[in-house]
Short mmCIF file of C-alpha atoms in Angstrom, two decimals:
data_model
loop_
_atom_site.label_atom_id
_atom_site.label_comp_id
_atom_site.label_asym_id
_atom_site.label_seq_id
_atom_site.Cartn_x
_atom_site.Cartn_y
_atom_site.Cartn_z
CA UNK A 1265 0.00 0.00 0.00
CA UNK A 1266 1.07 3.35 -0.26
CA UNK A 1267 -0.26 7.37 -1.19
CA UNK A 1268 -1.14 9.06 -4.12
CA UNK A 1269 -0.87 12.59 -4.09
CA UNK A 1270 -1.73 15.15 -7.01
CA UNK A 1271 0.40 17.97 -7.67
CA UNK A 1272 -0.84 21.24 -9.83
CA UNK A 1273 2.75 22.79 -10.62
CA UNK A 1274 3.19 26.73 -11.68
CA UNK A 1275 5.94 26.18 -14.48
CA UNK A 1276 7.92 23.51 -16.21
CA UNK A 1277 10.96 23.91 -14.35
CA UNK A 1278 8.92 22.58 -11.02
CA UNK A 1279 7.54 19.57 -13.61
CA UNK A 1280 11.24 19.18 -14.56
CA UNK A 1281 12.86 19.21 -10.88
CA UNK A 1282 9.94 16.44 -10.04
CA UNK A 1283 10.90 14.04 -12.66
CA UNK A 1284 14.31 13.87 -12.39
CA UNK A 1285 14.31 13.94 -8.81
CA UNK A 1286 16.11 10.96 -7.21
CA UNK A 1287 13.37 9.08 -5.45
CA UNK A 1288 11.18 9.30 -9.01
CA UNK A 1289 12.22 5.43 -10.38
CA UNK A 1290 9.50 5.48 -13.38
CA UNK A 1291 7.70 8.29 -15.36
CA UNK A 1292 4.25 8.15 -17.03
CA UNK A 1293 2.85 10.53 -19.58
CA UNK A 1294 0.38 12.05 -21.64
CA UNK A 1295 0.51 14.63 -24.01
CA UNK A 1296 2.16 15.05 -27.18
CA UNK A 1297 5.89 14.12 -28.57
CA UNK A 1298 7.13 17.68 -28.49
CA UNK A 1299 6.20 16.94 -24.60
CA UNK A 1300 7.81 13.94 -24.59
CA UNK A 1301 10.73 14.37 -26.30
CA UNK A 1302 11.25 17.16 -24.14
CA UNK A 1303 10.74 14.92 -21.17
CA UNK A 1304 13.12 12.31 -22.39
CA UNK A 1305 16.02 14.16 -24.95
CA UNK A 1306 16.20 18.06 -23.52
CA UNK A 1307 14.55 21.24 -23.81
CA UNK A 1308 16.46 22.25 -26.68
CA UNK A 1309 16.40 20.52 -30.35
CA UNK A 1310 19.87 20.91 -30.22
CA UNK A 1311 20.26 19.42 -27.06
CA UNK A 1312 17.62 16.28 -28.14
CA UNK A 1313 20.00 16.04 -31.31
CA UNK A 1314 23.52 15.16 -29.42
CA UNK A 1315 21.57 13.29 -27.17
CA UNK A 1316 20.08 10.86 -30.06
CA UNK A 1317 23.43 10.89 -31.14
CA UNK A 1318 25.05 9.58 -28.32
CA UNK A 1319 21.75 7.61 -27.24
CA UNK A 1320 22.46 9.49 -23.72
CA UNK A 1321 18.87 10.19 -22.78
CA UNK A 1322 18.26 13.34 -20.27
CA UNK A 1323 15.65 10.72 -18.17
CA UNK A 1324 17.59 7.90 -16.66
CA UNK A 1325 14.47 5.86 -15.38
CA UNK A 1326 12.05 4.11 -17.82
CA UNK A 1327 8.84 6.16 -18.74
CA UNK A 1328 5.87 5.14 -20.86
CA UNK A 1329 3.50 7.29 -22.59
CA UNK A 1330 0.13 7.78 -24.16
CA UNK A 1331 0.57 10.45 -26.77
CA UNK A 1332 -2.32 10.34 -29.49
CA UNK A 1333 -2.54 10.31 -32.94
CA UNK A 1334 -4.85 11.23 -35.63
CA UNK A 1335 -7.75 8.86 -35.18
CA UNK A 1336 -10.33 8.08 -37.75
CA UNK A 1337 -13.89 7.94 -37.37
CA UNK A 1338 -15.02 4.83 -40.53
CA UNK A 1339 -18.28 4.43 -41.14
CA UNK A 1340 -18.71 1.12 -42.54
CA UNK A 1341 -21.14 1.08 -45.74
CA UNK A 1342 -24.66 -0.94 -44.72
CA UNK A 1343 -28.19 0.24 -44.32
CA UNK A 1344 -28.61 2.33 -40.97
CA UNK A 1345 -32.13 3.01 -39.85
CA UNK A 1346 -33.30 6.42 -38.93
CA UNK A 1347 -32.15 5.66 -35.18
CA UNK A 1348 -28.46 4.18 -35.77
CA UNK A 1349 -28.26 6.91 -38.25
CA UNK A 1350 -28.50 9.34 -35.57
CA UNK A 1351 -26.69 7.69 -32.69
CA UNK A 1352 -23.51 7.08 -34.70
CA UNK A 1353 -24.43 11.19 -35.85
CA UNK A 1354 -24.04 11.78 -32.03
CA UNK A 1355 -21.05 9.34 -31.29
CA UNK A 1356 -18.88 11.47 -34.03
CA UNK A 1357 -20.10 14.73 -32.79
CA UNK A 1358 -19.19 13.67 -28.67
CA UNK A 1359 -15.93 12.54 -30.38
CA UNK A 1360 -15.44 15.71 -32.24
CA UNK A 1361 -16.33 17.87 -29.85
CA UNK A 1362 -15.60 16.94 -26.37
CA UNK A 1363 -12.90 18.86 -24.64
CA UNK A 1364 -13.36 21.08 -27.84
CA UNK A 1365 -11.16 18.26 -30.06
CA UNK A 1366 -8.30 18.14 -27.63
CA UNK A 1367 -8.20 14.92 -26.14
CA UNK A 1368 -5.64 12.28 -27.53
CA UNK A 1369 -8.58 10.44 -29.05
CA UNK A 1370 -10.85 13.34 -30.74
CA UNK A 1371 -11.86 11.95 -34.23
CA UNK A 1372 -9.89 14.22 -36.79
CA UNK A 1373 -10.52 11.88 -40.03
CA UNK A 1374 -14.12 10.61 -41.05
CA UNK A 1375 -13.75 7.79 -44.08
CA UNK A 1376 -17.38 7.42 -45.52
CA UNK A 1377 -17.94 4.66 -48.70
CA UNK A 1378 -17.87 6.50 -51.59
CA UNK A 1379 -20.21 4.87 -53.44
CA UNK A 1380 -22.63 4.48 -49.40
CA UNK A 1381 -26.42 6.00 -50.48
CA UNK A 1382 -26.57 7.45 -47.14
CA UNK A 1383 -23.25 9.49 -46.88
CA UNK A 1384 -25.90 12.92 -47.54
CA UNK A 1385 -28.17 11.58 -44.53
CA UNK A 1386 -25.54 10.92 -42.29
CA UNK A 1387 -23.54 14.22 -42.89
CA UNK A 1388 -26.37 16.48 -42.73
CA UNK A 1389 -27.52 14.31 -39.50
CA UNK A 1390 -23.83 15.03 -38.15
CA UNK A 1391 -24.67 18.93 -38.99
CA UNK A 1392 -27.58 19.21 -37.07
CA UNK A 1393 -26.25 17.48 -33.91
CA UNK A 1394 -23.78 19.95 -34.30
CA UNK A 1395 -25.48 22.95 -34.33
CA UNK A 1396 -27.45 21.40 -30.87
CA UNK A 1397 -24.01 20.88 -29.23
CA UNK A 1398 -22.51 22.65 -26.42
CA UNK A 1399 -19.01 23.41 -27.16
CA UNK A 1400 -16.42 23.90 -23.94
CA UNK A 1401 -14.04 27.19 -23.87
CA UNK A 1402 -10.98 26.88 -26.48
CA UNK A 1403 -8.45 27.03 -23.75
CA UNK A 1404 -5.55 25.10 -25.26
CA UNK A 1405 -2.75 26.87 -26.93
CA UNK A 1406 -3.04 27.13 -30.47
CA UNK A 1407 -6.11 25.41 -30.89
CA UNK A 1408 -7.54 28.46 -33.51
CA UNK A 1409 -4.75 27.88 -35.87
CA UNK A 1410 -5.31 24.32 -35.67
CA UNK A 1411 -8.46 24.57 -36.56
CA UNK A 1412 -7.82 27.08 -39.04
CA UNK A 1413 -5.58 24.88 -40.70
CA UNK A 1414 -7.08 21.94 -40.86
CA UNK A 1415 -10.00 23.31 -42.96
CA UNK A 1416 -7.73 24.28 -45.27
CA UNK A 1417 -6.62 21.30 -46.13
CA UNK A 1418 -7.72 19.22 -49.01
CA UNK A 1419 -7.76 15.21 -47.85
CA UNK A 1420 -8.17 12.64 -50.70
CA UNK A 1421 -10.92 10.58 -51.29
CA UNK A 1422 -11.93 8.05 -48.82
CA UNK A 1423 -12.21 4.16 -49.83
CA UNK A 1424 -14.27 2.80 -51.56
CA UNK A 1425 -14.85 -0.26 -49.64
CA UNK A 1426 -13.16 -2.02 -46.47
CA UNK A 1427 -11.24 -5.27 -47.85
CA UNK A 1428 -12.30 -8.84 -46.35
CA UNK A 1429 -15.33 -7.40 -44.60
CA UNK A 1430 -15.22 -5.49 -41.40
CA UNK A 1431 -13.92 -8.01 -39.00
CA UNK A 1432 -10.89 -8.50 -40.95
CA UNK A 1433 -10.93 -4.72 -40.97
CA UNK A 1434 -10.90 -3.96 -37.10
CA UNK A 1435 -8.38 -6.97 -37.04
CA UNK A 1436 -6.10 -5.05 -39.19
CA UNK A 1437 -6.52 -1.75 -37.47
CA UNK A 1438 -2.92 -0.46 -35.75
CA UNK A 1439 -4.35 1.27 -33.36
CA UNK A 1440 -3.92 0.58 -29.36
CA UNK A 1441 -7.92 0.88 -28.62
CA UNK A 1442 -10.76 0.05 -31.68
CA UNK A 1443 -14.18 0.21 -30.88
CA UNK A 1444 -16.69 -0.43 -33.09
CA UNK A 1445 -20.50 1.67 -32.93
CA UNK A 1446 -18.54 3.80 -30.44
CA UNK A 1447 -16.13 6.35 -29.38
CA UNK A 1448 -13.27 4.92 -28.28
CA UNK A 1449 -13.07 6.80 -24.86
CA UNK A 1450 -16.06 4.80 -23.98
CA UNK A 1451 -13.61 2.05 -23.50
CA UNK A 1452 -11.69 4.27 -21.51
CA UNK A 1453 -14.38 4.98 -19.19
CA UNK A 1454 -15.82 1.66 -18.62
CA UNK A 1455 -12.28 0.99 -17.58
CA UNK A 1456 -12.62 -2.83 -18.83
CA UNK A 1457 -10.01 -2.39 -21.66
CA UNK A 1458 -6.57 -1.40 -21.66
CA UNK A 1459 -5.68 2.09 -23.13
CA UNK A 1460 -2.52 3.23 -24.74
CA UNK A 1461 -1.00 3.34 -28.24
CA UNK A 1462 -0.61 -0.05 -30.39
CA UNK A 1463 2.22 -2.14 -29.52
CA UNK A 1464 4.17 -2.10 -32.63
CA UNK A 1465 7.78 -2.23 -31.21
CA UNK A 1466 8.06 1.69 -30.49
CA UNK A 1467 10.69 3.05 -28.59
CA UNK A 1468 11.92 6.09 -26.11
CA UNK A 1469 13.80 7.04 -29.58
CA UNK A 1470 10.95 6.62 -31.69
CA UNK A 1471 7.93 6.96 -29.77
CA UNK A 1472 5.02 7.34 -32.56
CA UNK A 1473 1.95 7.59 -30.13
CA UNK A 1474 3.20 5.98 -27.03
CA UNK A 1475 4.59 3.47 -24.99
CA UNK A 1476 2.84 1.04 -22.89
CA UNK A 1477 -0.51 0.70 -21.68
CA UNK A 1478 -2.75 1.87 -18.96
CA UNK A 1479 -5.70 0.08 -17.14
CA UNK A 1480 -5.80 -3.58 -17.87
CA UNK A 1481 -7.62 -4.78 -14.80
CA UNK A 1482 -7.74 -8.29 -15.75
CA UNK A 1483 -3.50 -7.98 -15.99
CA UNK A 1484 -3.36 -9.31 -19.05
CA UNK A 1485 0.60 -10.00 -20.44
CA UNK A 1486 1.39 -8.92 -24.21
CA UNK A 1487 -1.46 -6.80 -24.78
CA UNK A 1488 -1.19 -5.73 -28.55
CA UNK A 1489 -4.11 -3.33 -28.77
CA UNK A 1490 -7.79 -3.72 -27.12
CA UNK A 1491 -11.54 -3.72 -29.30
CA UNK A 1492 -14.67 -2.73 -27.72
CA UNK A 1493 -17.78 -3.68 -28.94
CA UNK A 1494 -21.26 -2.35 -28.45
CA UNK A 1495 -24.77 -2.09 -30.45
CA UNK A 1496 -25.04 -0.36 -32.96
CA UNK A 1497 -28.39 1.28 -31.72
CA UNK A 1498 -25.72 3.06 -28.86
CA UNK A 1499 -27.32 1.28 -25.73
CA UNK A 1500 -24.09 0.33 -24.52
CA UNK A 1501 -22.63 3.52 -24.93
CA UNK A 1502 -22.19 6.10 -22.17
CA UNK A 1503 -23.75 9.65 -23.04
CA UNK A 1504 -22.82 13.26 -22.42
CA UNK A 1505 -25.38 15.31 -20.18
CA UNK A 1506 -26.65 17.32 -22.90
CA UNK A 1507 -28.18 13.79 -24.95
CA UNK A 1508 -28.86 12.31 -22.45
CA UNK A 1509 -29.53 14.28 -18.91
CA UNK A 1510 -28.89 12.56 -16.02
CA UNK A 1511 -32.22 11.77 -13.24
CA UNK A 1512 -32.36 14.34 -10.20
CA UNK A 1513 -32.24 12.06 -7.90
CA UNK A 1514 -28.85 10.68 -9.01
CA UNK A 1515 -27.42 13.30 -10.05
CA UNK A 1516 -28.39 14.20 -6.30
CA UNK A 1517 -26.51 10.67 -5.24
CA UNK A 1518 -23.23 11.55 -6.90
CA UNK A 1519 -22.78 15.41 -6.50
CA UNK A 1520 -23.30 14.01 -2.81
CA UNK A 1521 -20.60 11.87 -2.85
CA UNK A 1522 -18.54 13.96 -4.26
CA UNK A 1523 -18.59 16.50 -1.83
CA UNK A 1524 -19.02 15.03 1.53
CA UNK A 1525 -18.03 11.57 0.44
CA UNK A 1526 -20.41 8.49 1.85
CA UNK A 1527 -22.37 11.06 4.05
CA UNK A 1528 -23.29 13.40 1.36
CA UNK A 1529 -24.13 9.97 -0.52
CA UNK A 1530 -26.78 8.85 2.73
CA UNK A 1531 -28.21 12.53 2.98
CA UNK A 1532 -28.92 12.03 -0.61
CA UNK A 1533 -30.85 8.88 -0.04
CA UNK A 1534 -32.60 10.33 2.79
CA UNK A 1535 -33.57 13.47 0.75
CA UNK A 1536 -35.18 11.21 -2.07
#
């Protein structure tokens, strides 16, 4: 047994004393590999050069990582009804939009059949969930040239099909979490899969989108990458306030808990 404690540091040279302190014997991560890199190689790229060089690393004890990439959101080209139309509509939107696009998993690519009769439905059902959404302050840095950027680019078009049917498909997939007729961070939160970047031999030197995993609760050794799957009419999924509100008298429960712990949970139940 032992304690966790949660530090909010003013600066990076406080986050830079803490990680190379002595009695710090492993480092985990997550951000991005400027962050990382600057973590692992120096502050400088001149510094992060010489040190590649000399494979002389400034962090002496192992770290692993969970970095991010540029995940896709693939719509896979059967007949939806009216109400899977909609709820996959919603699951790109949450995945779009949550945290305003900056989490490691927001969906940045969406790959729709080209030849799929209900590519107009779906995008114009994707608009109007949109235009219902709630969207968080932009509070990271840079996010408006970001976005400013990435509507100026011109992507290719998408497949036409997914070779050897869709279970081949997610099989094929190199990516740590796939979740099919869901946002992957509903994997995440269920906390029943493991979550990291796909284990495809990447290194301190080469990092790609991580090293290692997080969660696996069942402990399980070798862990390539982890697929969750739910319906495809979203019952399975998890839902943000706004879709789906939560009752009073839980939301009661939990605020509750959260502030006076299993007493403000009972006066809860007593107030019902």
């Amino acid at each position: 047994a032992g304690y966790v404690r949660t530090l909010y540091l003013a600066n990076p040279e406080e986050t830079r004393q803490l990680i190379h302190h002595p009695l710090v014997d492993c480092v985990h991560m997550t951000g991005g590999t400027v962050t990382h890199d600057a973590i692992v190689w120096g502050s400088t790229p001149e510094e992060q050069e010489r040190r590649r060089k000399a494979n002389d690393p400034l962090l002496k004890v192992p770290i692993t990582s969970e970095l991010g990439c540029v995940s896709p959101f693939i719509v896979a080209g059967w007949q939806f009804t009216p109400k899977e139309l909609t709820v996959q509509a919603n699951n790109l939107v949450v995945a779009m939009t949550s945290n305003n696009g900056c989490n490691c998993n927001s969906a940045k690519v969406l790959v729709l059949p080209a030849d799929w009769p209900q590519s107009a439905a779906f995008l114009e059902t994707v608009r109007s969930v949109l235009r219902g959404t709630p969207h968080d302050p932009p509070y990271y840095p840079g996010i408006h040239e970001s976005a400013c950027a990435d509507a100026r680019v011109a992507h290719p078009p998408p497949p036409t099909h997914i070779p050897h049917g869709s279970l081949q498909a997610v099989d094929s997939l190199r990516y740590g979490v796939v979740a099919v007729n869901a946002w992957s961070a509903a994997s995440c939160i269920l906390g029943a899969c493991t979550w990291g970047a796909f284990s495809g031999g990447q290194t301190a030197a080469d990092v790609g989108s991580g090293v290692g995993v997080v969660g696996n609760p069942f402990l399980v050794e070798g862990v390539q990458k982890a697929v969750y799957r739910t319906p495809v009419d979203g019952a399975g999924v998890p839902k943000p306030f706004h879709v789906q509100p939560i009752p009073l008298a839980a939301a009661r429960l939990v605020l509750g808990f959260v502030v006076d712990g299993w007493r403000g949970l009972l006066r809860g139940v007593w107030a019902r």
